[in-house]
Coordinates of N, CA and C and ligand atoms in Angstrom, one line a residue:
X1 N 98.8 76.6 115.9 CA 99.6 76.5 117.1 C 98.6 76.4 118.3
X2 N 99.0 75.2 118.9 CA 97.7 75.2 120.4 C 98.7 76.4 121.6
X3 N 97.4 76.5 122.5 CA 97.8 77.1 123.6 C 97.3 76.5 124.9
X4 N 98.5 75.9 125.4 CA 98.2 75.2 126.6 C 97.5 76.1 127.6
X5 N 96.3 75.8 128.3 CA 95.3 76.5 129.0 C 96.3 76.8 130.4
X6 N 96.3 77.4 131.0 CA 97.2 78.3 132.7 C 95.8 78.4 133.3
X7 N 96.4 78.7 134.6 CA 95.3 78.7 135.7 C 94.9 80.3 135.8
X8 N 95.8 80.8 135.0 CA 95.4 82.2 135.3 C 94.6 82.8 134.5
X9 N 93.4 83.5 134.9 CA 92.2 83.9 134.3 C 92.4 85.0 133.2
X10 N 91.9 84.7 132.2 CA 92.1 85.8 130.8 C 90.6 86.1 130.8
X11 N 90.3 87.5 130.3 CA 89.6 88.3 129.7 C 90.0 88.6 128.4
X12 N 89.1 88.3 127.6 CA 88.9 89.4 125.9 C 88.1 89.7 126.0
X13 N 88.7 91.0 125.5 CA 87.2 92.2 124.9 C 88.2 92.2 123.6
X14 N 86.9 91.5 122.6 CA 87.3 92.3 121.4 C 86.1 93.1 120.7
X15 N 86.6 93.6 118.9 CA 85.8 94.2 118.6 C 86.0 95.3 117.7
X16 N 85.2 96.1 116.9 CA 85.6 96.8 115.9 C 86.7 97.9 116.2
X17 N 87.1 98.6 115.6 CA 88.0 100.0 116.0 C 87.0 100.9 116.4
X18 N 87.0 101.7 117.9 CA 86.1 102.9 118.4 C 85.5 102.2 119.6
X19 N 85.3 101.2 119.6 CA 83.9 100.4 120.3 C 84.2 100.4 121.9
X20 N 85.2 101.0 121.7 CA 85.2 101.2 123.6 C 86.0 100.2 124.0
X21 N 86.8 99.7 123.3 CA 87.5 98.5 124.4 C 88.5 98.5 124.6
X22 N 89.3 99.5 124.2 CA 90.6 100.4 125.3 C 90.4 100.4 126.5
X23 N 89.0 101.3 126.4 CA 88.4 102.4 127.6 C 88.4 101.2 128.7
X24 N 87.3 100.2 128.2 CA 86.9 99.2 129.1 C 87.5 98.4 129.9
X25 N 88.5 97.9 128.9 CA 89.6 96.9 129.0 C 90.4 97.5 130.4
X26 N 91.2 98.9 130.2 CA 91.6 99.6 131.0 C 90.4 99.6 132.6
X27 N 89.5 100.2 132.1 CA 88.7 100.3 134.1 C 88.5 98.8 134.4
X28 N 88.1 98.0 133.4 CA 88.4 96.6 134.0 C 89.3 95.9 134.6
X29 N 90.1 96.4 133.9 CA 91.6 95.6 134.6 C 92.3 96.2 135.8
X30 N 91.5 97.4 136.0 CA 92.0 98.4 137.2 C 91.2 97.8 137.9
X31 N 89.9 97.4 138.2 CA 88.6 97.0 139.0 C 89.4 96.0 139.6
X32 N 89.6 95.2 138.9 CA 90.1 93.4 139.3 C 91.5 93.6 139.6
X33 N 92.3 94.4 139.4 CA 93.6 94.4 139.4 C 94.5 93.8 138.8
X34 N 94.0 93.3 137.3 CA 94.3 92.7 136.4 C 95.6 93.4 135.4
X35 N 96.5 92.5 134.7 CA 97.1 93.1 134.1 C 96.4 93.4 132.4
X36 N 96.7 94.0 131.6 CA 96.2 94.8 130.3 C 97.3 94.2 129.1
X37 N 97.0 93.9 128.0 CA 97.3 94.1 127.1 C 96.8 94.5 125.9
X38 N 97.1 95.8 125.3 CA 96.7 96.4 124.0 C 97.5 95.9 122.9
X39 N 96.4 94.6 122.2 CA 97.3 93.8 121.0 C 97.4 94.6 120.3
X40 N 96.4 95.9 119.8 CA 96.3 97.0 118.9 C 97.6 97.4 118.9
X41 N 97.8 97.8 120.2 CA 99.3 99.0 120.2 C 100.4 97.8 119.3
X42 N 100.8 97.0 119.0 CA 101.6 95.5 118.8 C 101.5 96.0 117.6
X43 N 100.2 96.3 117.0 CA 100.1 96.3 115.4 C 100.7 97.1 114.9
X44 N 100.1 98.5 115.8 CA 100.4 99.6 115.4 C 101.9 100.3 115.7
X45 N 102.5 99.5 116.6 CA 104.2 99.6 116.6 C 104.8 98.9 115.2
X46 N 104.1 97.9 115.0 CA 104.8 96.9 113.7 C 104.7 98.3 112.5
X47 N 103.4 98.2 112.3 CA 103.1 99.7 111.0 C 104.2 100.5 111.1
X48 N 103.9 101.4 111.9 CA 104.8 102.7 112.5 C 106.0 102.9 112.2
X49 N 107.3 101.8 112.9 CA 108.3 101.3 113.1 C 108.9 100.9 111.3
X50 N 107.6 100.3 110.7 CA 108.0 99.6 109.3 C 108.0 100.9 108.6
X51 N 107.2 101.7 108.9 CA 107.3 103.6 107.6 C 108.3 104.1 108.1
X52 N 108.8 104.3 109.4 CA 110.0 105.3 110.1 C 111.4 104.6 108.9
X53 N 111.3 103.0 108.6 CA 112.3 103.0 109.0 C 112.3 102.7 107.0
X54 N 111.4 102.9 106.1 CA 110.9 102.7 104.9 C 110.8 101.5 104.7
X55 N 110.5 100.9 105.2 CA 110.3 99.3 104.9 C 109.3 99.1 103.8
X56 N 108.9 98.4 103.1 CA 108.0 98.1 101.9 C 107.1 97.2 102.4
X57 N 106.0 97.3 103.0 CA 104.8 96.3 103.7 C 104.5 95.2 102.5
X58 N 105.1 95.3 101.4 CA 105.3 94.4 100.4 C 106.4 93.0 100.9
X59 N 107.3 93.7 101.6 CA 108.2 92.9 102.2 C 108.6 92.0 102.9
X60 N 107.5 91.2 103.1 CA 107.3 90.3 104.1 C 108.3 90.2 105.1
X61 N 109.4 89.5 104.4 CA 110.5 88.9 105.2 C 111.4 90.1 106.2
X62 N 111.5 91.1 105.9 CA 111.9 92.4 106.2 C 111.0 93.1 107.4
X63 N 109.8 93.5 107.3 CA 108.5 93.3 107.7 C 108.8 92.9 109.0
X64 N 109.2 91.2 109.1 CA 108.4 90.0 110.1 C 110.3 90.5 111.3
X65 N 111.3 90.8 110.3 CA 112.7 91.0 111.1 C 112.5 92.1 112.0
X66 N 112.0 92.9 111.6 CA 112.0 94.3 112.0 C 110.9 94.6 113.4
X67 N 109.7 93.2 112.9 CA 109.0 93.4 114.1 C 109.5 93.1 115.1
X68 N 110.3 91.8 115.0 CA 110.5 90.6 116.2 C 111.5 91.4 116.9
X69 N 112.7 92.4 116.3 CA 113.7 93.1 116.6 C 113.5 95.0 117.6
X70 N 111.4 94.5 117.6 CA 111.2 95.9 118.0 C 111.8 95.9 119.4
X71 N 112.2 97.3 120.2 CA 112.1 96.8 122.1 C 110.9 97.7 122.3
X72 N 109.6 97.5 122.5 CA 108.9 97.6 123.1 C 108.7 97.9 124.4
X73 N 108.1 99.0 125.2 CA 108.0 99.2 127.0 C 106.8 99.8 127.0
X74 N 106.0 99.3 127.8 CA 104.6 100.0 128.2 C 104.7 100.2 129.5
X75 N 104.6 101.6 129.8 CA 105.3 102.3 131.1 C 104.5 103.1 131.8
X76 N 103.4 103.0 132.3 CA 102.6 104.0 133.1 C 102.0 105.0 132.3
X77 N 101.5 104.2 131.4 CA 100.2 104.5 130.5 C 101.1 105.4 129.0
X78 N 102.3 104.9 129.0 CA 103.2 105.2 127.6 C 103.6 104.6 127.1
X79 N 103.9 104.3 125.8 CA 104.2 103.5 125.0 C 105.6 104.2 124.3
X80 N 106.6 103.1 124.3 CA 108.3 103.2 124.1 C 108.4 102.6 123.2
X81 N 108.9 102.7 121.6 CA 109.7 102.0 121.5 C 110.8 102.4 120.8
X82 N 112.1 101.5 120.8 CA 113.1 101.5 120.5 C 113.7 103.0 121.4
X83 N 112.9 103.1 122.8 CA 113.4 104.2 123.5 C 112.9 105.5 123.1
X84 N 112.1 105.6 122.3 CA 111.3 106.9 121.8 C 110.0 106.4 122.2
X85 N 109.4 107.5 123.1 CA 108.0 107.5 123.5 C 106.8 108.2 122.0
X86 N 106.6 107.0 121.9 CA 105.8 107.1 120.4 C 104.2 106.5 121.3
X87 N 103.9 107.1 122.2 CA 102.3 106.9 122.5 C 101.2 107.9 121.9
X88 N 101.3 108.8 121.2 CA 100.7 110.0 120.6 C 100.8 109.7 118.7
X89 N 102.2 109.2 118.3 CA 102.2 108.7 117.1 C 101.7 107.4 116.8
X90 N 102.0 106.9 117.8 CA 100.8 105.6 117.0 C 99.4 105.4 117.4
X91 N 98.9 106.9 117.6 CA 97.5 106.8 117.6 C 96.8 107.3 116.4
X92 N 97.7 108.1 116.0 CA 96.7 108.9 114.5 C 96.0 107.7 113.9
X93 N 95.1 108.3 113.1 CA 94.3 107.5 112.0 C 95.2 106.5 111.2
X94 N 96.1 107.4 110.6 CA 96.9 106.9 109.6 C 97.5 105.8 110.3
X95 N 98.4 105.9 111.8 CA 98.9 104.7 112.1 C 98.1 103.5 112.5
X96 N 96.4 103.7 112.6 CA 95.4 103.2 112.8 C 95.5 102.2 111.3
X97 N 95.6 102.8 110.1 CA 95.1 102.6 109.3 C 96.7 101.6 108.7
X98 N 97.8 101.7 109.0 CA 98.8 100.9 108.6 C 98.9 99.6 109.1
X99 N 98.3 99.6 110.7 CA 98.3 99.1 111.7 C 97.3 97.7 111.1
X100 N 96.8 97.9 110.6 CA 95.6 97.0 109.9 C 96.1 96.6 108.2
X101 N 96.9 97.3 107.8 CA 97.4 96.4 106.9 C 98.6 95.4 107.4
X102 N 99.8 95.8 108.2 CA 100.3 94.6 108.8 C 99.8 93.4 109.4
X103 N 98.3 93.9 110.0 CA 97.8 92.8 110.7 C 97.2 91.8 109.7
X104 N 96.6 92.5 108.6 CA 96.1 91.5 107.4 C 97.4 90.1 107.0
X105 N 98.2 90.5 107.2 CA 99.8 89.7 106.7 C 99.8 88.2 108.1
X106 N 99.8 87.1 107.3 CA 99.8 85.8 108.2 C 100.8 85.9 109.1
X107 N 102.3 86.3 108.6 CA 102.9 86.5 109.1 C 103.6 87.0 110.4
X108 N 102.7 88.3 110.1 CA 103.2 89.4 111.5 C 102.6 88.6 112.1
X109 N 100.9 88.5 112.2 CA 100.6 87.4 113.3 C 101.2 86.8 114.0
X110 N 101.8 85.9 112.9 CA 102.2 84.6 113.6 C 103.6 85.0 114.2
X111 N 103.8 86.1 114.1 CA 105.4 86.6 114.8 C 104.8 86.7 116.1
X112 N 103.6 87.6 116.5 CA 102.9 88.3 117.7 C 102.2 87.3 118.4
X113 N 102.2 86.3 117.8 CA 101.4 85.3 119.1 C 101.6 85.1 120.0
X114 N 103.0 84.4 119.8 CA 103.8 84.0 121.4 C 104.1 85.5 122.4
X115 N 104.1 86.6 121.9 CA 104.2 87.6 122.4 C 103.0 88.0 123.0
X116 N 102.0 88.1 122.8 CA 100.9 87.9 123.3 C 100.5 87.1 123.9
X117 N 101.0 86.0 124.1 CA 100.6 85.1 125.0 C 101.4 85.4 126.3
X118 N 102.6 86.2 126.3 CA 103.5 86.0 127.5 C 102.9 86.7 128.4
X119 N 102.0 87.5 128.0 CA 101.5 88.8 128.5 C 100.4 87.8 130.0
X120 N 100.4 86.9 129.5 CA 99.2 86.6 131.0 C 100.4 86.3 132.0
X121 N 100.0 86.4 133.4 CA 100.5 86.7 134.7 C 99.5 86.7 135.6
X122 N 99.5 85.8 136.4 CA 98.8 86.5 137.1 C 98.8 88.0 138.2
X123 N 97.6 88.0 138.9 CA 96.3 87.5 138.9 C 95.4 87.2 138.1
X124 N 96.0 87.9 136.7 CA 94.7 87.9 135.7 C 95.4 89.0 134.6
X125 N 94.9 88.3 133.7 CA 95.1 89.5 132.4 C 93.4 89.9 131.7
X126 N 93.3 91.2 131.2 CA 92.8 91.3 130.4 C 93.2 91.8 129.1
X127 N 93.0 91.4 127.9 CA 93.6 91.1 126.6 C 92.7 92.1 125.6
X128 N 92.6 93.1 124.9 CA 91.7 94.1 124.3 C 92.1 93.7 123.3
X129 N 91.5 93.1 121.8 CA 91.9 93.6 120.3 C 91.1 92.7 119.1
X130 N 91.0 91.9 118.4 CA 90.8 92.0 117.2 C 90.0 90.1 117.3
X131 N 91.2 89.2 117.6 CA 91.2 88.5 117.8 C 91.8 87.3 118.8
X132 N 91.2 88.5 120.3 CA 91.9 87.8 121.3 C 91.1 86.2 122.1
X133 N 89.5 86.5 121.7 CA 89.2 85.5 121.9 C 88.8 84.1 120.6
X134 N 89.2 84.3 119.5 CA 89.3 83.7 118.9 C 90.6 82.9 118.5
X135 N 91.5 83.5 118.5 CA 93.0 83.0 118.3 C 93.9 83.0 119.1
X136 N 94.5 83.8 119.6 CA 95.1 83.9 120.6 C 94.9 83.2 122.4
X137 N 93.9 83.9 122.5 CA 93.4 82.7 123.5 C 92.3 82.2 123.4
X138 N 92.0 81.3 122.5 CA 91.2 80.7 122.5 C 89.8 80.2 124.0
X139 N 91.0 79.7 125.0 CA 90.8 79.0 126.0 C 90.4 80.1 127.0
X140 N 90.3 81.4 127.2 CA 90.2 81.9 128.0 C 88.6 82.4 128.8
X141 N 88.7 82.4 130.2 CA 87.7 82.2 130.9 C 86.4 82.8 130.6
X142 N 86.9 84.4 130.1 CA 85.7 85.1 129.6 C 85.7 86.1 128.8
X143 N 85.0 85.5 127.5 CA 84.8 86.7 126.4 C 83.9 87.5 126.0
X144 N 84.4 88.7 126.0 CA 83.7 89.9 126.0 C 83.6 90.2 124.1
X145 N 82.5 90.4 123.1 CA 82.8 91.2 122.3 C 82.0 92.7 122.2
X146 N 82.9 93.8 122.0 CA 82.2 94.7 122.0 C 82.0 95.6 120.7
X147 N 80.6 96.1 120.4 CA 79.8 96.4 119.1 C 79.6 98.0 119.1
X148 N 79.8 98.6 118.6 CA 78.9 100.1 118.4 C 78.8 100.4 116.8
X149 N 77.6 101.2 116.8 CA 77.4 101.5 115.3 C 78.8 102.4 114.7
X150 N 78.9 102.5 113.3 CA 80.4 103.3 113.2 C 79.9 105.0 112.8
X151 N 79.1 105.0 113.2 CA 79.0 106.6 113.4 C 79.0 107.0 114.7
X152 N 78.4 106.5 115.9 CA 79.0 106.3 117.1 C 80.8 106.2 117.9
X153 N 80.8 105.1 116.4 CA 82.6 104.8 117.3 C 83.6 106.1 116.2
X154 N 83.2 107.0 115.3 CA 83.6 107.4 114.6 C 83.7 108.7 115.3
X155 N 82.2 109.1 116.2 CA 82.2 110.0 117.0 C 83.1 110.0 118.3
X156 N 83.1 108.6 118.9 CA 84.1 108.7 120.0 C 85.7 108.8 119.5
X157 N 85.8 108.5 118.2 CA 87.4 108.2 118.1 C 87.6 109.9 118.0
X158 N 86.4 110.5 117.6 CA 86.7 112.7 116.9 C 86.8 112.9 118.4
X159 N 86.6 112.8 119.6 CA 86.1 113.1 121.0 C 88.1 113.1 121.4
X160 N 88.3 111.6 121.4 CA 89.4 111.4 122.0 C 90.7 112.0 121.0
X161 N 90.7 111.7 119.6 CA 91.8 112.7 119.1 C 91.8 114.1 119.5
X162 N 90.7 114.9 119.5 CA 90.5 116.2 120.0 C 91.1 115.9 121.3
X163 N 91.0 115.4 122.3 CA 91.1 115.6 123.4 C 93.0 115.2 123.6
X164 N 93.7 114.5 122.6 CA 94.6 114.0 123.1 C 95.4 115.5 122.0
X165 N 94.7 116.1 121.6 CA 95.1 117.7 121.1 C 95.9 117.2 119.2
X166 N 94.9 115.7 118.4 CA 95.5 115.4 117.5 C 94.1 116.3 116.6
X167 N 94.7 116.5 115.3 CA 93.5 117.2 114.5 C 92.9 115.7 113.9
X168 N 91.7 116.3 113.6 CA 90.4 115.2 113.2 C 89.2 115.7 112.4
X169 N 89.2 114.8 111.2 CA 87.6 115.3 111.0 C 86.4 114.2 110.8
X170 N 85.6 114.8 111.0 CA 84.4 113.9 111.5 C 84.2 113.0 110.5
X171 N 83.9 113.7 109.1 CA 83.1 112.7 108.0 C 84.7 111.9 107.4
X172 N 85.3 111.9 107.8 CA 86.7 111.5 107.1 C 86.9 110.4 108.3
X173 N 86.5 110.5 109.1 CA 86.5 109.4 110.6 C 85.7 108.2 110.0
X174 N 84.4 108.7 109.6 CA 83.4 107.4 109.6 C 84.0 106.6 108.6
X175 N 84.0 107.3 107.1 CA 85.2 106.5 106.2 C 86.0 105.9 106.5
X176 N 87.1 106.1 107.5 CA 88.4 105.5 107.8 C 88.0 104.1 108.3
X177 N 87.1 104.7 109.0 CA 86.4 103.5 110.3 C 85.8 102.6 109.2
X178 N 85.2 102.6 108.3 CA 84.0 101.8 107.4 C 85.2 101.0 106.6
X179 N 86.5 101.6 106.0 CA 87.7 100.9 105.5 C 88.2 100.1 106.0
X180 N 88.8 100.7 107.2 CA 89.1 99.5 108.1 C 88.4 98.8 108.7
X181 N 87.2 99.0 109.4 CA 86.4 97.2 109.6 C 86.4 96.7 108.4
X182 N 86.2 96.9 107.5 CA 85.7 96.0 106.4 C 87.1 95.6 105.8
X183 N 89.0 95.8 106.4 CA 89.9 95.1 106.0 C 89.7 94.1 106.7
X184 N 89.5 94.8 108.4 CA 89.8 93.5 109.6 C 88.4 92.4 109.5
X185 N 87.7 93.3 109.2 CA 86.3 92.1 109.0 C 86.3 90.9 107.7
X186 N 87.0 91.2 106.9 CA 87.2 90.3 105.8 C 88.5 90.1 105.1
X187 N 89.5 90.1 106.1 CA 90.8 89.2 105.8 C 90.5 87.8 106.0
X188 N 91.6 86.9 105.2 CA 91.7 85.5 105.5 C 91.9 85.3 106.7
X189 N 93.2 86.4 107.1 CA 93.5 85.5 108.8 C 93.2 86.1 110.0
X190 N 92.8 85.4 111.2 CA 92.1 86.1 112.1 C 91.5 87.2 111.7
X191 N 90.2 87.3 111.0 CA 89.2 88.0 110.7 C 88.7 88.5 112.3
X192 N 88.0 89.9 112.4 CA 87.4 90.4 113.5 C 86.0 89.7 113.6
X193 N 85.5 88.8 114.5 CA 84.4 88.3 114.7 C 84.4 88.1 115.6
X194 N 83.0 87.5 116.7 CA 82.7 87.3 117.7 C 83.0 85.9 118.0
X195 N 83.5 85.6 119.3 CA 84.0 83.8 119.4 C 82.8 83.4 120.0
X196 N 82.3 81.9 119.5 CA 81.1 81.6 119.3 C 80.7 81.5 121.1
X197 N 81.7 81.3 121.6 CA 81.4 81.5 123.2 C 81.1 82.9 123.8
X198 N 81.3 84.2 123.1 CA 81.6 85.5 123.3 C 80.2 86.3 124.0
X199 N 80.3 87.0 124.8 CA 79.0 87.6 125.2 C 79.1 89.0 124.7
X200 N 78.0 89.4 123.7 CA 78.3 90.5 122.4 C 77.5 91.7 123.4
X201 N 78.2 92.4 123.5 CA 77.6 93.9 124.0 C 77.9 94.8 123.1
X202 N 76.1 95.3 122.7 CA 76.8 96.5 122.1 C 76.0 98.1 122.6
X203 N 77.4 98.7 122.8 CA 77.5 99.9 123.7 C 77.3 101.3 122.8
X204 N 76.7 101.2 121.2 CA 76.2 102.5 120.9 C 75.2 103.5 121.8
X205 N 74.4 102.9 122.7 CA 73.5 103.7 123.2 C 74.0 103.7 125.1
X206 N 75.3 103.5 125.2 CA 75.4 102.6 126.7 C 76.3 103.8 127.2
X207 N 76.6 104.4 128.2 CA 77.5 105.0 128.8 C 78.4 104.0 129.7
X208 N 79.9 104.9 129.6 CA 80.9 103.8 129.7 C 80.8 102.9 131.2
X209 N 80.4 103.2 131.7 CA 79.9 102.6 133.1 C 78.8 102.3 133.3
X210 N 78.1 102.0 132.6 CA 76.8 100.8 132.1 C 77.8 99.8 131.5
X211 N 78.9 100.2 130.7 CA 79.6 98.9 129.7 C 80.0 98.0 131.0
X212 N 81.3 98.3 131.7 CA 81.8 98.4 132.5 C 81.2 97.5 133.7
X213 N 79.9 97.9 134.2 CA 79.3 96.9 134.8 C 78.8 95.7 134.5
X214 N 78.6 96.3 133.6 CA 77.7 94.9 132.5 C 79.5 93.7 132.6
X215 N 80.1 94.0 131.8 CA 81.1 93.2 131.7 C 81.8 92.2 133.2
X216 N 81.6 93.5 134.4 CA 82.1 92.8 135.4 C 81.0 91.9 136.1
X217 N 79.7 91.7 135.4 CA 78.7 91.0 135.6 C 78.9 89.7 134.9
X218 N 79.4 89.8 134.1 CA 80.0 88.8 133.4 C 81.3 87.6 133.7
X219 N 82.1 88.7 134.5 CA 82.8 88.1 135.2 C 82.5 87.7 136.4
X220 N 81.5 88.3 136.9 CA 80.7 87.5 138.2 C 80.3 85.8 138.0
X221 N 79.7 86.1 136.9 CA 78.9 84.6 136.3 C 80.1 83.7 136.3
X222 N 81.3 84.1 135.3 CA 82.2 83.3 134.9 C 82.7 82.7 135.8
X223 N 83.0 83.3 136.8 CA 84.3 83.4 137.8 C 83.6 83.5 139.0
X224 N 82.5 82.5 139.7 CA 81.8 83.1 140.7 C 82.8 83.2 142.0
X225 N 84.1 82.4 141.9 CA 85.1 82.4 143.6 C 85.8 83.2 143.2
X226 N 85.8 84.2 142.2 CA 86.9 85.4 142.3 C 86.7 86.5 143.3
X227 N 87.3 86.9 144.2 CA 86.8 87.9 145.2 C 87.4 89.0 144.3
X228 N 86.6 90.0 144.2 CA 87.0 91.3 143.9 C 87.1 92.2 144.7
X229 N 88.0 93.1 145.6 CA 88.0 93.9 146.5 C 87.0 94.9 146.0
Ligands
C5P1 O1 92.7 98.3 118.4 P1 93.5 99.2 117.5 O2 92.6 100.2 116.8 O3 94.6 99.9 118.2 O4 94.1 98.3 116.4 C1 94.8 98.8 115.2 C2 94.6 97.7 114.1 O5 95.4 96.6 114.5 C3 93.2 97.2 113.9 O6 92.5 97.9 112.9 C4 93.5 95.8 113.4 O7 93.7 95.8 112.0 C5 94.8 95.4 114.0 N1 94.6 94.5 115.1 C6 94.4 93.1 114.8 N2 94.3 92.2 115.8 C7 94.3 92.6 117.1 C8 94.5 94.0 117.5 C9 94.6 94.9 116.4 O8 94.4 92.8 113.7 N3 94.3 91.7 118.1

């Protein structure tokens, strides 16, 4: 499917699970005053939504109904759906880890595209996930991919579950993390990789505002008549 190029400026940060590009995506889009989309949370509503409701991820056709039929609301940093604020459930591991088998499915994809694409507006979007500068927007102004070792992103994901008061354990983290890159890293469709235009940072050794600037250095380059207040 092509995507007719808009005048309106896109950002991807993509990149493994842990690697900071929530975090990033978020202070970047706040900096520029950009709007946000977390293709992750998309996945991980499809997962979620398909166990609540027993669906068989075997199911394709069932699967692809149930996604298209979600109502989805991202509301001042919460996530809704079907009118139940499920921003705390679809962060566990486990919905981490479902979330990545729907996405392996050609299908769901191709349900989530056009949905993903609606998401630009201006002034600008920034787009955080898997394969936003590879597939999704292909065409967009500037790609970010971001890298951390997975004992690193394994340590930040134990940091923020503790913090968001979910239980965690550490050596059970790196595993999860090493499983899932290596579904998203070696599926057939939209595989996790860097787009060959992508500027690859990687932020194992970087504090989040070293990342942060770096990237909006990047959007300096890209975008030299953007005024940023
Ligand atoms: O980014 P997050 O960890 O929330 O994503 C959850 C899962 O959703 C990923 O492990 C990946 O399998 C899938 N995903 C994807 N493409 C995206 C975003 C997420 O396949 N653009």
């Amino acid at each position: 499917m092509s995507h007719s190029p808009s005048t309106t400026p896109v950002l991807t940060i993509d990149g493994p699970s842990g690697s900071g590009k929530g975090t990033i995506a978020a202070l970047v889009a706040e900096r520029l005053g950009w709007h946000i989309l977390d293709s992750g949370a998309l996945y991980r509503l499809s997962g979620y939504s398909a166990i609540k409701k027993n669906i068989d991820f075997s199911d394709i056709e069932e699967l692809v109904n149930n996604t298209l039929n979600m109502s989805v609301r991202f509301e001042s940093g919460r996530i809704w759906l079907d009118d139940e604020d499920v921003s705390l459930e679809i962060r566990t591991e486990s919905a981490g880890n479902n979330a990545s088998k729907v996405a392996a499915i050609p299908e769901i994809r191709s349900c989530l595209l056009q949905w993903q694409r609606d998401y630009v507006k201006a002034p600008g979007l920034v787009a955080d996930g898997r394969d936003m500068g590879t597939v999704v927007f292909p065409e967009a102004d500037i790609k970010i991919f971001l890298d951390a070792s997975a004992e690193v992103r394994a340590e930040r994901r134990y940091k923020q579950l503790i913090e968001k008061g979910l239980s965690a354990n550490l050596a059970h983290l790196v595993e999860e993390i090493r499983e899932r890159d290596d579904r998203d890293r070696n599926r057939t469709v939209a595989p996790l990789c860097a787009a060959d235009d992508a500027v690859v940072i990687d932020s194992s050794d970087m504090a989040i505002e070293s990342v942060k600037k770096q990237v909006l250095e990047v959007v300096k380059l890209r975008l030299p008549d953007l005024v940023i207040a």
